[in-house]
Coordinates of C-alpha atoms in Angstrom, one line a residue:
Chain A
X1 CA -159.5 -1.9 -30.3
X2 CA -160.9 0.6 -32.5
X3 CA -158.0 2.7 -33.7
X4 CA -158.5 6.6 -32.9
X5 CA -158.8 9.1 -35.4
X6 CA -159.7 12.4 -36.2
X7 CA -162.0 13.5 -39.2
X8 CA -162.1 17.0 -40.4
X9 CA -165.5 18.1 -41.8
X10 CA -165.5 21.4 -43.7
X11 CA -168.9 22.8 -44.4
X12 CA -167.2 26.1 -45.5
X13 CA -167.2 29.7 -44.3
X14 CA -164.2 29.1 -42.0
X15 CA -166.1 26.8 -39.9
X16 CA -164.5 23.5 -39.2
X17 CA -165.9 20.3 -37.4
X18 CA -163.4 17.8 -35.9
X19 CA -164.9 14.5 -35.2
X20 CA -163.0 12.4 -32.7
X21 CA -163.2 8.9 -33.2
X22 CA -162.4 5.6 -31.6
X23 CA -159.8 5.2 -28.8
X24 CA -157.5 8.1 -27.8
X25 CA -155.2 6.2 -25.6
X26 CA -151.4 6.2 -25.2
X27 CA -151.1 2.9 -27.1
X28 CA -153.5 3.9 -29.9
X29 CA -152.0 7.5 -30.5
X30 CA -149.0 6.5 -32.6
X31 CA -151.3 5.2 -35.2
X32 CA -152.6 8.5 -36.1
X33 CA -150.2 11.2 -34.8
X34 CA -149.4 13.7 -36.2
X35 CA -152.8 15.1 -36.4
X36 CA -154.8 16.9 -37.8
X37 CA -154.3 17.4 -41.5
X38 CA -153.5 21.1 -42.2
X39 CA -156.7 22.8 -43.4
X40 CA -156.3 24.3 -46.9
X41 CA -157.2 27.8 -45.5
X42 CA -157.2 29.3 -42.2
X43 CA -160.2 28.5 -40.1
X44 CA -162.2 31.0 -38.1
X45 CA -163.9 28.6 -35.6
X46 CA -163.4 24.9 -34.9
X47 CA -165.8 22.8 -33.0
X48 CA -164.6 19.4 -31.6
X49 CA -167.2 16.8 -31.5
X50 CA -166.3 14.1 -29.1
X51 CA -169.3 11.9 -29.5
X52 CA -167.5 9.2 -31.3
X53 CA -164.8 8.8 -28.7
X54 CA -164.7 5.4 -27.2
X55 CA -161.7 5.8 -24.8
X56 CA -159.6 8.5 -23.5
X57 CA -156.5 8.3 -21.1
X58 CA -154.0 10.8 -20.0
X59 CA -151.9 10.4 -23.2
X60 CA -154.9 10.9 -25.4
X61 CA -156.1 13.8 -23.3
X62 CA -152.7 15.6 -23.3
X63 CA -152.7 15.2 -27.2
X64 CA -156.2 16.7 -27.4
X65 CA -155.4 19.6 -25.0
X66 CA -152.3 20.4 -27.1
X67 CA -154.3 20.4 -30.3
X68 CA -157.0 22.6 -28.7
X69 CA -154.3 24.9 -27.2
X70 CA -152.4 25.0 -30.7
X71 CA -155.6 26.3 -32.3
X72 CA -156.2 28.7 -29.5
X73 CA -152.8 30.1 -29.8
X74 CA -153.2 30.7 -33.5
X75 CA -156.4 32.8 -32.7
X76 CA -159.0 30.4 -33.6
X77 CA -162.2 30.1 -31.6
X78 CA -162.6 26.4 -30.2
X79 CA -165.4 24.5 -28.7
X80 CA -165.4 21.1 -27.4
X81 CA -168.9 19.3 -27.2
X82 CA -170.2 15.9 -26.5
X83 CA -167.4 14.9 -24.0
X84 CA -168.5 12.2 -21.6
X85 CA -168.4 13.4 -18.0
X86 CA -165.6 11.1 -17.2
X87 CA -163.6 12.2 -20.2
X88 CA -164.2 15.8 -19.4
X89 CA -162.9 15.3 -15.8
X90 CA -159.8 13.7 -17.2
X91 CA -159.2 16.4 -19.6
X92 CA -159.5 19.1 -16.8
X93 CA -157.1 17.1 -14.6
X94 CA -154.5 16.8 -17.4
X95 CA -154.9 20.5 -18.2
X96 CA -154.3 21.6 -14.5
X97 CA -151.3 19.1 -14.1
X98 CA -149.6 20.0 -17.4
X99 CA -149.7 23.7 -16.4
X100 CA -148.1 22.7 -13.0
X101 CA -145.5 20.5 -14.7
X102 CA -144.1 23.6 -16.6
X103 CA -141.6 23.3 -19.3
X104 CA -139.9 20.0 -19.7
X105 CA -136.6 19.8 -17.7
X106 CA -133.8 19.7 -20.2
X107 CA -131.3 16.9 -19.8
X108 CA -128.5 17.9 -17.6
X109 CA -125.5 19.4 -19.7
X110 CA -122.6 16.9 -19.8
X111 CA -119.9 17.7 -17.3
X112 CA -117.1 19.6 -18.7
X113 CA -114.1 17.3 -19.3
X114 CA -111.7 19.3 -17.1
X115 CA -114.3 19.1 -14.2
X116 CA -114.9 15.5 -14.8
X117 CA -111.1 14.8 -14.6
X118 CA -110.8 17.0 -11.6
X119 CA -113.7 15.1 -9.8
X120 CA -112.1 11.8 -10.7
X121 CA -108.8 12.7 -9.3
X122 CA -110.4 14.0 -6.2
X123 CA -112.3 10.9 -5.8
X124 CA -109.2 8.7 -6.1
X125 CA -107.3 10.9 -3.7
X126 CA -110.2 10.6 -1.2
X127 CA -110.3 6.9 -1.6
X128 CA -106.5 6.7 -1.1
X129 CA -106.8 8.8 2.1
X130 CA -109.5 6.6 3.3
X131 CA -107.5 3.4 2.6
X132 CA -104.5 5.0 4.4
X133 CA -106.8 5.6 7.5
X134 CA -107.9 2.0 7.3
X135 CA -104.4 0.7 7.3
X136 CA -103.6 2.9 10.3
X137 CA -106.7 1.5 12.0
X138 CA -105.8 -2.2 11.2
X139 CA -102.2 -1.5 12.4
X140 CA -103.3 -0.2 15.6
X141 CA -105.6 -3.2 16.1
X142 CA -102.8 -5.6 15.3
X143 CA -100.4 -3.9 17.7
X144 CA -102.9 -4.2 20.5
X145 CA -103.4 -7.8 19.6
X146 CA -99.6 -8.3 19.8
X147 CA -99.6 -7.1 23.3
X148 CA -102.7 -9.1 24.4
X149 CA -102.7 -12.3 22.2
X150 CA -105.6 -13.6 24.2
X151 CA -107.9 -11.0 22.6
X152 CA -106.9 -12.3 19.1
X153 CA -109.4 -14.3 17.1
X154 CA -107.4 -17.5 16.6
X155 CA -110.4 -19.5 15.3
X156 CA -111.0 -16.9 12.6
X157 CA -107.4 -16.9 11.7
X158 CA -107.6 -20.8 11.3
X159 CA -110.7 -20.4 9.1
X160 CA -108.7 -17.9 6.8
X161 CA -105.8 -20.2 6.6
X162 CA -108.0 -23.0 5.6
X163 CA -110.1 -21.1 3.0
X164 CA -107.4 -18.7 1.6
X165 CA -104.5 -21.2 2.0
X166 CA -105.3 -24.9 2.0
X167 CA -108.2 -24.6 -0.4
X168 CA -106.1 -22.6 -3.0
X169 CA -103.4 -25.3 -3.3
X170 CA -104.8 -27.1 -6.4
X171 CA -105.3 -24.1 -8.5
X172 CA -102.1 -22.5 -7.7
X173 CA -100.1 -25.7 -8.2
X174 CA -101.7 -26.1 -11.6
X175 CA -101.3 -22.6 -12.8
X176 CA -97.7 -22.3 -11.6
X177 CA -96.8 -25.6 -13.3
X178 CA -98.2 -24.4 -16.4
X179 CA -96.3 -21.1 -16.2
X180 CA -93.2 -23.0 -15.7
X181 CA -93.8 -25.0 -18.8
X182 CA -94.6 -21.8 -20.8
X183 CA -91.4 -20.1 -19.6
X184 CA -89.1 -23.1 -20.4
X185 CA -90.8 -23.7 -23.8
X186 CA -90.7 -20.1 -25.0
X187 CA -87.2 -19.5 -23.8
X188 CA -86.0 -22.8 -24.7
X189 CA -86.8 -22.3 -28.4
X190 CA -84.5 -19.3 -28.4
X191 CA -81.6 -21.0 -26.4
X192 CA -81.7 -24.0 -28.6
X193 CA -80.8 -21.8 -31.6
X194 CA -77.5 -20.9 -29.9
X195 CA -77.1 -24.4 -28.5
X196 CA -77.3 -23.0 -25.0
X197 CA -79.9 -25.4 -23.8
X198 CA -78.6 -25.7 -20.3
X199 CA -79.4 -22.1 -19.7
X200 CA -82.9 -23.0 -19.5
X201 CA -82.3 -23.7 -15.9
X202 CA -81.1 -20.1 -15.1
X203 CA -84.1 -18.8 -17.2
X204 CA -86.6 -20.9 -15.5
X205 CA -85.3 -20.5 -12.0
X206 CA -84.8 -16.7 -12.2
X207 CA -88.1 -16.0 -13.9
X208 CA -90.2 -18.4 -11.8
X209 CA -88.7 -17.9 -8.3
X210 CA -88.0 -14.3 -8.5
X211 CA -90.9 -12.9 -10.3
X212 CA -93.7 -15.2 -11.4
X213 CA -94.3 -17.4 -8.4
X214 CA -95.0 -14.5 -6.0
X215 CA -97.0 -12.7 -8.6
X216 CA -99.2 -15.6 -9.7
X217 CA -99.8 -16.6 -6.2
X218 CA -100.7 -13.1 -5.2
X219 CA -103.0 -12.5 -8.3
X220 CA -104.8 -15.8 -7.7
X221 CA -105.4 -14.9 -4.0
X222 CA -106.5 -11.4 -4.8
X223 CA -109.1 -13.0 -7.2
X224 CA -110.4 -15.8 -5.0
X225 CA -109.7 -14.6 -1.4
X226 CA -109.5 -10.6 -1.6
X227 CA -112.9 -10.5 -3.4
X228 CA -114.3 -13.2 -0.9
X229 CA -113.3 -10.8 1.9
X230 CA -115.0 -7.9 0.3
X231 CA -118.2 -9.8 -0.4
X232 CA -118.3 -11.2 3.2
X233 CA -117.7 -8.1 4.9
X234 CA -119.9 -6.1 2.4
X235 CA -122.9 -8.3 2.8
X236 CA -122.5 -8.0 6.6
X237 CA -122.5 -4.2 6.2
X238 CA -125.7 -4.4 4.1
X239 CA -127.5 -6.4 6.6
X240 CA -126.4 -3.9 9.5
X241 CA -124.4 -6.7 11.0
X242 CA -121.4 -4.6 11.2
X243 CA -123.4 -2.1 13.0
X244 CA -124.9 -4.7 15.2
X245 CA -121.3 -5.6 16.2
X246 CA -120.5 -2.0 17.3
X247 CA -123.6 -1.8 19.4
X248 CA -122.6 -5.1 21.0
X249 CA -119.4 -3.3 21.8
X250 CA -117.1 -5.3 19.5
X251 CA -114.7 -3.4 17.0
X252 CA -115.4 -4.9 13.7
X253 CA -111.8 -4.3 12.6
X254 CA -110.6 -6.5 15.3
X255 CA -113.1 -9.3 14.7
X256 CA -113.3 -9.3 10.9
X257 CA -110.0 -7.6 9.6
X258 CA -107.2 -8.6 11.9
X259 CA -107.5 -12.4 11.5
X260 CA -107.9 -12.0 7.8
X261 CA -104.8 -9.9 7.4
X262 CA -102.6 -12.1 9.6
X263 CA -104.1 -15.3 8.0
X264 CA -103.3 -14.2 4.5
X265 CA -99.7 -12.9 5.5
X266 CA -99.0 -16.4 6.7
X267 CA -100.7 -18.1 3.9
X268 CA -99.4 -16.4 0.9
X269 CA -95.7 -17.0 1.6
X270 CA -96.5 -20.7 1.8
X271 CA -98.3 -20.5 -1.4
X272 CA -95.5 -18.8 -3.0
X273 CA -93.3 -21.5 -2.1
X274 CA -95.5 -24.0 -3.6
X275 CA -96.0 -22.0 -6.7
X276 CA -92.2 -21.7 -7.0
X277 CA -91.7 -25.4 -6.5
X278 CA -94.5 -26.2 -8.9
X279 CA -93.3 -23.8 -11.6
X280 CA -89.9 -25.0 -11.5
X281 CA -91.2 -28.6 -11.9
X282 CA -93.0 -27.5 -15.0
X283 CA -89.8 -25.9 -16.3
X284 CA -88.0 -29.2 -15.6
X285 CA -90.5 -31.2 -17.3
X286 CA -90.4 -29.1 -20.4
X287 CA -86.6 -28.9 -20.4
X288 CA -86.4 -32.7 -20.2
X289 CA -89.0 -33.3 -22.8
X290 CA -87.9 -30.7 -25.3
X291 CA -84.5 -29.5 -24.8
X292 CA -82.7 -32.6 -23.6
X293 CA -81.9 -31.1 -20.2
X294 CA -82.7 -34.0 -17.8
X295 CA -83.7 -33.8 -14.4
X296 CA -80.3 -34.6 -13.0
X297 CA -78.5 -31.9 -15.2
X298 CA -81.1 -29.5 -14.2
X299 CA -80.7 -29.9 -10.4
X300 CA -77.0 -29.9 -10.8
X301 CA -77.1 -26.6 -12.5
X302 CA -79.5 -25.1 -10.3
X303 CA -77.3 -24.0 -7.4
X304 CA -75.2 -21.9 -9.8
X305 CA -78.2 -20.4 -11.3
X306 CA -78.7 -18.1 -8.3
X307 CA -81.5 -20.2 -6.9
X308 CA -81.1 -19.0 -3.3
X309 CA -81.0 -15.3 -3.9
X310 CA -84.0 -15.6 -6.5
X311 CA -85.9 -17.6 -4.0
X312 CA -85.4 -15.1 -1.1
X313 CA -86.1 -12.1 -3.3
X314 CA -89.3 -13.8 -4.4
X315 CA -90.3 -14.8 -0.7
X316 CA -89.7 -11.2 0.6
X317 CA -92.4 -9.9 -1.7
X318 CA -95.0 -12.4 -0.6
X319 CA -95.9 -10.9 2.8
X320 CA -96.2 -7.5 1.4
X321 CA -98.5 -8.7 -1.5
X322 CA -100.6 -10.6 1.1
X323 CA -101.0 -7.4 3.2
X324 CA -102.1 -5.4 0.1
X325 CA -104.6 -8.2 -0.9
X326 CA -106.2 -8.5 2.5
X327 CA -106.1 -5.0 3.5
X328 CA -107.8 -3.7 0.2
X329 CA -110.2 -6.6 0.3
X330 CA -111.4 -5.7 3.8
X331 CA -111.3 -2.0 3.2
X332 CA -113.6 -2.3 0.1
X333 CA -116.0 -4.5 2.2
X334 CA -116.3 -1.6 4.7
X335 CA -116.9 0.9 1.9
X336 CA -120.1 -1.1 0.8
X337 CA -123.0 1.2 1.2
X338 CA -126.8 0.2 1.1
X339 CA -127.9 -2.2 -1.5
X340 CA -126.8 -5.5 -3.0
X341 CA -125.4 -3.9 -6.1
X342 CA -122.9 -2.1 -4.0
X343 CA -121.4 -5.4 -2.8
X344 CA -120.7 -6.4 -6.5
X345 CA -119.3 -3.0 -7.3
X346 CA -116.9 -3.1 -4.5
X347 CA -115.9 -6.7 -5.0
X348 CA -114.7 -5.8 -8.5
X349 CA -112.9 -2.8 -7.3
X350 CA -111.3 -4.8 -4.7
X351 CA -109.8 -7.2 -7.2
X352 CA -108.8 -4.4 -9.6
X353 CA -107.2 -2.3 -6.8
X354 CA -105.4 -5.2 -5.3
X355 CA -103.8 -6.3 -8.6
X356 CA -103.0 -2.8 -9.5
X357 CA -101.2 -2.3 -6.1
X358 CA -99.4 -5.7 -6.4
X359 CA -98.0 -4.7 -9.7
X360 CA -97.0 -1.2 -8.4
X361 CA -95.4 -2.9 -5.3
X362 CA -93.6 -5.2 -7.6
X363 CA -92.1 -2.5 -9.7
X364 CA -91.0 -0.9 -6.6
X365 CA -89.4 -4.0 -5.4
X366 CA -87.5 -4.3 -8.7
X367 CA -86.1 -0.8 -8.2
X368 CA -85.2 -1.5 -4.6
X369 CA -83.4 -4.7 -5.3
X370 CA -81.7 -2.9 -8.3
X371 CA -80.3 -0.5 -5.9
X372 CA -79.2 -3.1 -3.4
X373 CA -77.7 -4.9 -6.3
X374 CA -79.4 -8.2 -5.4
Chain B
X1 CA -130.6 10.6 28.8
X2 CA -130.6 14.0 27.4
X3 CA -130.0 15.4 23.9
X4 CA -129.2 19.1 23.9
X5 CA -129.2 21.4 20.8
X6 CA -128.2 18.6 18.5
X7 CA -127.3 19.7 15.0
X8 CA -126.1 17.4 12.2
X9 CA -125.6 17.8 8.6
X10 CA -125.1 15.2 5.9
X11 CA -122.9 17.1 3.4
X12 CA -124.9 20.3 2.5
X13 CA -128.2 18.9 3.8
X14 CA -129.0 19.7 7.3
X15 CA -130.7 16.8 9.1
X16 CA -131.0 18.1 12.6
X17 CA -131.3 21.7 13.6
X18 CA -131.3 22.1 17.2
X19 CA -133.1 19.0 18.6
X20 CA -133.6 18.8 22.4
X21 CA -134.9 15.5 23.9
X22 CA -135.0 14.2 27.6
X23 CA -135.5 10.6 27.9
X24 CA -136.7 9.5 31.3
X25 CA -135.3 6.4 33.0
X26 CA -137.4 3.3 33.1
X27 CA -139.9 4.8 30.6
X28 CA -140.7 4.0 26.9
X29 CA -140.0 7.1 25.0
X30 CA -141.0 7.2 21.2
X31 CA -139.4 9.3 18.6
X32 CA -141.6 9.6 15.6
X33 CA -141.6 11.3 12.3
X34 CA -142.1 10.4 8.6
X35 CA -139.6 8.6 6.7
X36 CA -136.5 10.5 5.8
X37 CA -136.4 12.8 8.8
X38 CA -133.2 11.0 10.1
X39 CA -134.7 9.0 12.9
X40 CA -132.1 6.3 12.2
X41 CA -129.4 8.9 12.0
X42 CA -130.5 10.1 15.5
X43 CA -130.0 6.6 16.9
X44 CA -126.6 6.6 15.4
X45 CA -125.8 9.8 17.0
X46 CA -126.9 8.5 20.3
X47 CA -124.8 5.3 19.9
X48 CA -121.8 7.4 19.1
X49 CA -121.4 6.0 15.6
X50 CA -121.7 9.5 14.1
X51 CA -120.5 12.8 15.5
X52 CA -122.9 15.8 15.6
X53 CA -121.8 19.2 14.2
X54 CA -123.1 20.9 17.4
X55 CA -124.9 19.9 20.4
X56 CA -124.4 17.2 23.1
X57 CA -125.9 13.7 23.8
X58 CA -125.5 12.7 27.5
X59 CA -126.3 9.2 28.5
X60 CA -126.3 8.3 32.2
X61 CA -124.2 11.5 32.9
X62 CA -121.6 10.8 30.2
X63 CA -121.2 12.9 27.0
X64 CA -121.1 10.2 24.4
X65 CA -118.9 12.2 21.9
X66 CA -116.2 13.1 24.5
X67 CA -115.7 9.5 25.6
X68 CA -112.4 7.7 24.6
X69 CA -112.9 4.6 22.4
X70 CA -112.5 2.3 25.4
X71 CA -115.2 4.0 27.3
X72 CA -117.6 4.3 24.4
X73 CA -117.4 0.6 23.9
X74 CA -118.0 0.1 27.6
X75 CA -121.0 2.4 27.3
X76 CA -122.2 0.5 24.2
X77 CA -122.3 -2.7 26.1
X78 CA -125.0 -1.1 28.4
X79 CA -127.0 0.1 25.5
X80 CA -128.7 -2.6 23.5
X81 CA -129.9 -1.8 20.0
X82 CA -132.4 -3.5 17.9
X83 CA -131.9 -2.9 14.1
X84 CA -134.7 -2.7 11.5
X85 CA -133.3 -6.0 9.7
X86 CA -132.7 -7.6 13.1
X87 CA -128.9 -7.8 11.9
X88 CA -128.1 -11.4 13.3
X89 CA -125.0 -12.7 12.3
X90 CA -125.9 -15.0 9.4
X91 CA -123.2 -17.6 10.0
X92 CA -124.1 -18.2 13.5
X93 CA -127.1 -20.2 15.0
X94 CA -129.9 -18.4 16.9
X95 CA -128.2 -19.7 20.2
X96 CA -124.7 -18.6 19.2
X97 CA -126.2 -15.1 18.2
X98 CA -127.6 -14.6 21.6
X99 CA -124.6 -16.0 23.4
X100 CA -122.2 -13.9 21.2
X101 CA -122.1 -10.8 23.4
X102 CA -121.8 -13.0 26.5
X103 CA -118.9 -14.9 25.1
X104 CA -117.3 -11.7 23.9
X105 CA -117.5 -9.8 27.1
X106 CA -117.7 -12.1 29.8
X107 CA -115.6 -15.0 31.1
X108 CA -118.6 -17.1 32.0
X109 CA -118.5 -20.8 32.1
X110 CA -120.3 -22.4 29.1
X111 CA -123.0 -23.9 31.3
X112 CA -123.9 -20.6 32.7
X113 CA -124.0 -18.9 29.2
X114 CA -126.2 -21.7 28.1
X115 CA -128.6 -21.0 31.0
X116 CA -128.5 -17.2 30.3
X117 CA -129.1 -17.6 26.6
X118 CA -132.1 -20.2 27.1
X119 CA -133.6 -17.7 29.5
X120 CA -133.4 -14.7 27.2
X121 CA -134.8 -16.8 24.3
X122 CA -137.6 -17.9 26.7
X123 CA -138.4 -14.3 27.3
X124 CA -139.0 -13.7 23.7
X125 CA -140.9 -17.0 23.2
X126 CA -138.3 -18.6 21.0
X127 CA -136.5 -21.1 23.2
X128 CA -137.7 -23.8 20.8
X129 CA -135.8 -22.2 17.9
X130 CA -132.3 -22.0 19.4
X131 CA -131.0 -24.5 16.9
X132 CA -132.2 -22.7 13.7
X133 CA -130.0 -20.5 11.6
X134 CA -131.1 -16.8 11.0
X135 CA -132.0 -17.7 7.3
X136 CA -134.6 -20.1 8.7
X137 CA -136.5 -17.4 10.7
X138 CA -139.4 -15.2 9.6
X139 CA -138.8 -11.5 9.9
X140 CA -140.7 -11.1 13.1
X141 CA -138.8 -14.1 14.7
X142 CA -135.5 -12.7 13.7
X143 CA -136.3 -9.4 15.4
X144 CA -137.2 -11.2 18.5
X145 CA -134.0 -13.2 18.4
X146 CA -132.3 -9.8 17.9
X147 CA -134.2 -8.5 20.9
X148 CA -132.9 -11.6 23.0
X149 CA -129.4 -10.7 21.9
X150 CA -129.9 -7.1 22.8
X151 CA -130.9 -8.0 26.3
X152 CA -128.4 -10.6 26.7
X153 CA -125.9 -8.4 28.7
X154 CA -129.0 -6.9 30.7
X155 CA -128.4 -3.3 29.3
X156 CA -129.8 -0.2 31.1
X157 CA -131.3 1.0 27.9
X158 CA -132.6 -0.4 24.4
X159 CA -132.9 1.6 21.3
X160 CA -135.4 0.3 18.8
X161 CA -135.0 1.1 15.2
X162 CA -138.3 0.7 13.4
X163 CA -139.3 -2.4 15.3
X164 CA -142.8 -2.8 13.7
X165 CA -142.0 -2.1 10.0
X166 CA -143.3 -4.6 7.5
X167 CA -144.7 -7.0 10.1
X168 CA -148.1 -8.6 10.0
X169 CA -150.7 -7.6 12.7
X170 CA -150.0 -10.7 15.0
X171 CA -146.2 -10.1 15.0
X172 CA -146.8 -6.4 15.7
X173 CA -148.9 -7.2 18.6
X174 CA -146.4 -9.7 19.9
X175 CA -143.5 -7.1 19.6
X176 CA -145.5 -4.4 21.2
X177 CA -146.3 -6.5 24.2
X178 CA -142.8 -7.8 24.4
X179 CA -141.3 -4.3 24.2
X180 CA -143.5 -3.1 27.1
X181 CA -143.0 -6.3 29.2
X182 CA -139.2 -6.2 28.9
X183 CA -139.2 -2.6 29.7
X184 CA -141.1 -3.0 32.9
X185 CA -139.7 -6.4 34.1
X186 CA -136.1 -5.6 33.4
X187 CA -136.3 -2.0 34.5
X188 CA -134.9 -0.8 31.1
X189 CA -135.1 2.5 29.4
X190 CA -136.5 2.0 26.1
X191 CA -136.2 4.4 23.0
X192 CA -138.4 3.6 20.0
X193 CA -137.8 5.1 16.7
X194 CA -140.8 4.5 14.5
X195 CA -143.4 5.9 12.2
X196 CA -146.2 3.2 13.0
X197 CA -148.4 5.7 15.0
X198 CA -150.9 3.2 16.4
X199 CA -148.6 0.6 17.7
X200 CA -146.1 3.2 19.1
X201 CA -148.9 5.2 20.8
X202 CA -150.1 1.9 22.3
X203 CA -146.8 1.5 24.6
X204 CA -145.1 4.8 24.7
X205 CA -145.1 6.8 27.8
X206 CA -143.9 9.9 26.0
X207 CA -143.6 10.8 22.4
X208 CA -141.5 13.2 20.4
X209 CA -142.4 14.0 16.9
X210 CA -139.7 15.2 14.5
X211 CA -139.9 16.9 11.3
X212 CA -137.5 18.9 9.2
X213 CA -134.7 18.6 11.9
X214 CA -136.9 19.9 14.7
X215 CA -138.9 18.6 17.5
X216 CA -142.5 19.7 16.2
X217 CA -144.6 18.0 19.1
X218 CA -144.0 16.1 22.4
X219 CA -146.2 14.8 25.1
X220 CA -147.9 11.7 26.2
X221 CA -149.9 9.8 23.6
X222 CA -153.1 11.3 24.9
X223 CA -151.7 14.8 25.1
X224 CA -150.6 14.5 21.5
X225 CA -153.9 13.2 20.5
X226 CA -155.6 16.4 21.5
X227 CA -152.8 18.6 19.9
X228 CA -153.7 21.7 17.8
X229 CA -150.5 21.6 15.9
X230 CA -151.6 20.9 12.2
X231 CA -148.4 19.2 11.5
X232 CA -148.7 16.5 14.3
X233 CA -152.4 16.2 13.5
X234 CA -151.5 15.4 9.8
X235 CA -148.7 12.9 10.9
X236 CA -151.0 11.0 13.6
X237 CA -154.0 11.0 11.4
X238 CA -152.1 10.0 8.2
X239 CA -153.5 12.8 6.1
X240 CA -152.0 12.8 2.5
X241 CA -151.6 16.6 2.3
X242 CA -151.0 19.3 4.8
X243 CA -148.1 20.9 6.2
X244 CA -146.1 18.1 4.8
X245 CA -146.7 18.7 1.0
X246 CA -147.6 15.7 -1.3
X247 CA -145.3 17.2 -3.9
X248 CA -141.5 16.6 -3.8
X249 CA -140.1 20.1 -4.4
X250 CA -139.4 20.2 -8.1
X251 CA -136.1 21.9 -9.2
X252 CA -136.0 25.4 -10.2
X253 CA -135.8 25.5 -14.1
X254 CA -133.3 28.1 -14.4
X255 CA -131.1 26.5 -11.8
X256 CA -131.4 23.2 -13.7
X257 CA -130.2 24.9 -16.8
X258 CA -127.2 26.4 -15.3
X259 CA -126.3 22.8 -14.0
X260 CA -126.4 24.1 -10.3
X261 CA -127.8 20.8 -9.2
X262 CA -125.8 17.7 -8.5
X263 CA -124.9 15.7 -11.4

């Protein structure tokens, strides 16, 4: 590729000759821009000789036009000779279009901070309002299903129980066991310093049954089931399947949401029981291994450690958490717009929102149970 | 079906500004217009999925947007709709997709459903494909299965959303014939929304041409072919420049500077 160039020939008396050489193309321009070298004195007339030009594209033509215009603007007479007809046409095209394009559009000014904050708040409020509407719609569908159970999608419910419940057993068991181990170990080290080893029982039972089991189960379910709800409904939305259901005369909330919500409200409490059992088992194993509190002692101490009330408190949270995860998951699925990237974005939002709301609800429960003195 | 004085706005942007349509029973009516004129939106308005800002849509004597939810769902059972993508339920087989509306809305015994489904699939020439999953079908076959599903409940009307888009010539020919044949043999009323001029003109009894939220031309295909309207002429003959400009309107420089546009 012969690199483009511009040679200035100065025979004197204010007459300059510019000789264009080689390729004036978008890729070759960076090699010789900025051009041309400033003449030592002000020229009166410039003649551009394009005979040596081997290639010209829109980038080169634009550069040439700018150079010519720049000279013209400085009051210099400019003439172009020796342009091939094709190059001539290209130059004219670029000239006519660059006039139409006008001044370059400046990048939009960054939004003022206050306005951005306001928009953000407004968006969240609108989202919250839409979620509220969705909860209402789901509730009314569930109420109708309660009156007419034959209309309920039992098979979809079983599928939800299988995928959200049964298939989550291994991961929840393992994680809950490990959490029990961690709680017993971290607490046990402190208790041993005071010789109060046996209180590890109270610690494990209170922490695991009351707080951690419902929370861990709900968060795992939000991650593996809530996100799946969003992705399933979202991809149906993208493929117009949700619209197709409506035109067939089926309420998508009835078909897609109701069985998922009911399924999760049934599955999560069971998973919470499992998580509680496994967590306590993990704590027992650790207590026996590290703190010298054997299984027998552990179980004997357990009833005095408030096991029943902790268990009931923990269990009362599970259905609420389940409703949060399922509703948010389905809601975000219906918020999916056009395009596959929207599915991914809403899936992420579903998990983040669900976990956020779970923790808010847990805090609310703590306050509530504090009032009730449980 | 009649549409009277229909207006609809998407936020600030007006999509329809007083559209009047009359769709005759038993005929194939086409609604044409360039991309982005809101043809799909019009179908959604007719199906009651969207609410117009003004005007009425009357189907079979009922005002779609005044109906209760129950009544609307009843009405929708009598309106089949064919989506651009086919919109088959991906986790059901071809057979189950066609059987879906029957199972949902009727208490027919399974043997009867089987007969009906195979009959509908035969009508679209895909009885042999009843065991396949939607992902195993080509685009044209998917649309034909969706068509079989749309006629599963013997609707009085079918709405087609861009039935020809992105199909090869043979598939287009098949679809064109099918739509005409089904319309005539099942005594349907068909509404086709499309921008494929040749195919649509071949089967439509009456054509409405939409642009800029208004009806700019109407008539039988022959009558439209002789039109003097420069707009309709540009659309039907596919001229690149004319009343519809080649250039997308560029933002006003000052307006852009002041940040008037959307962020």
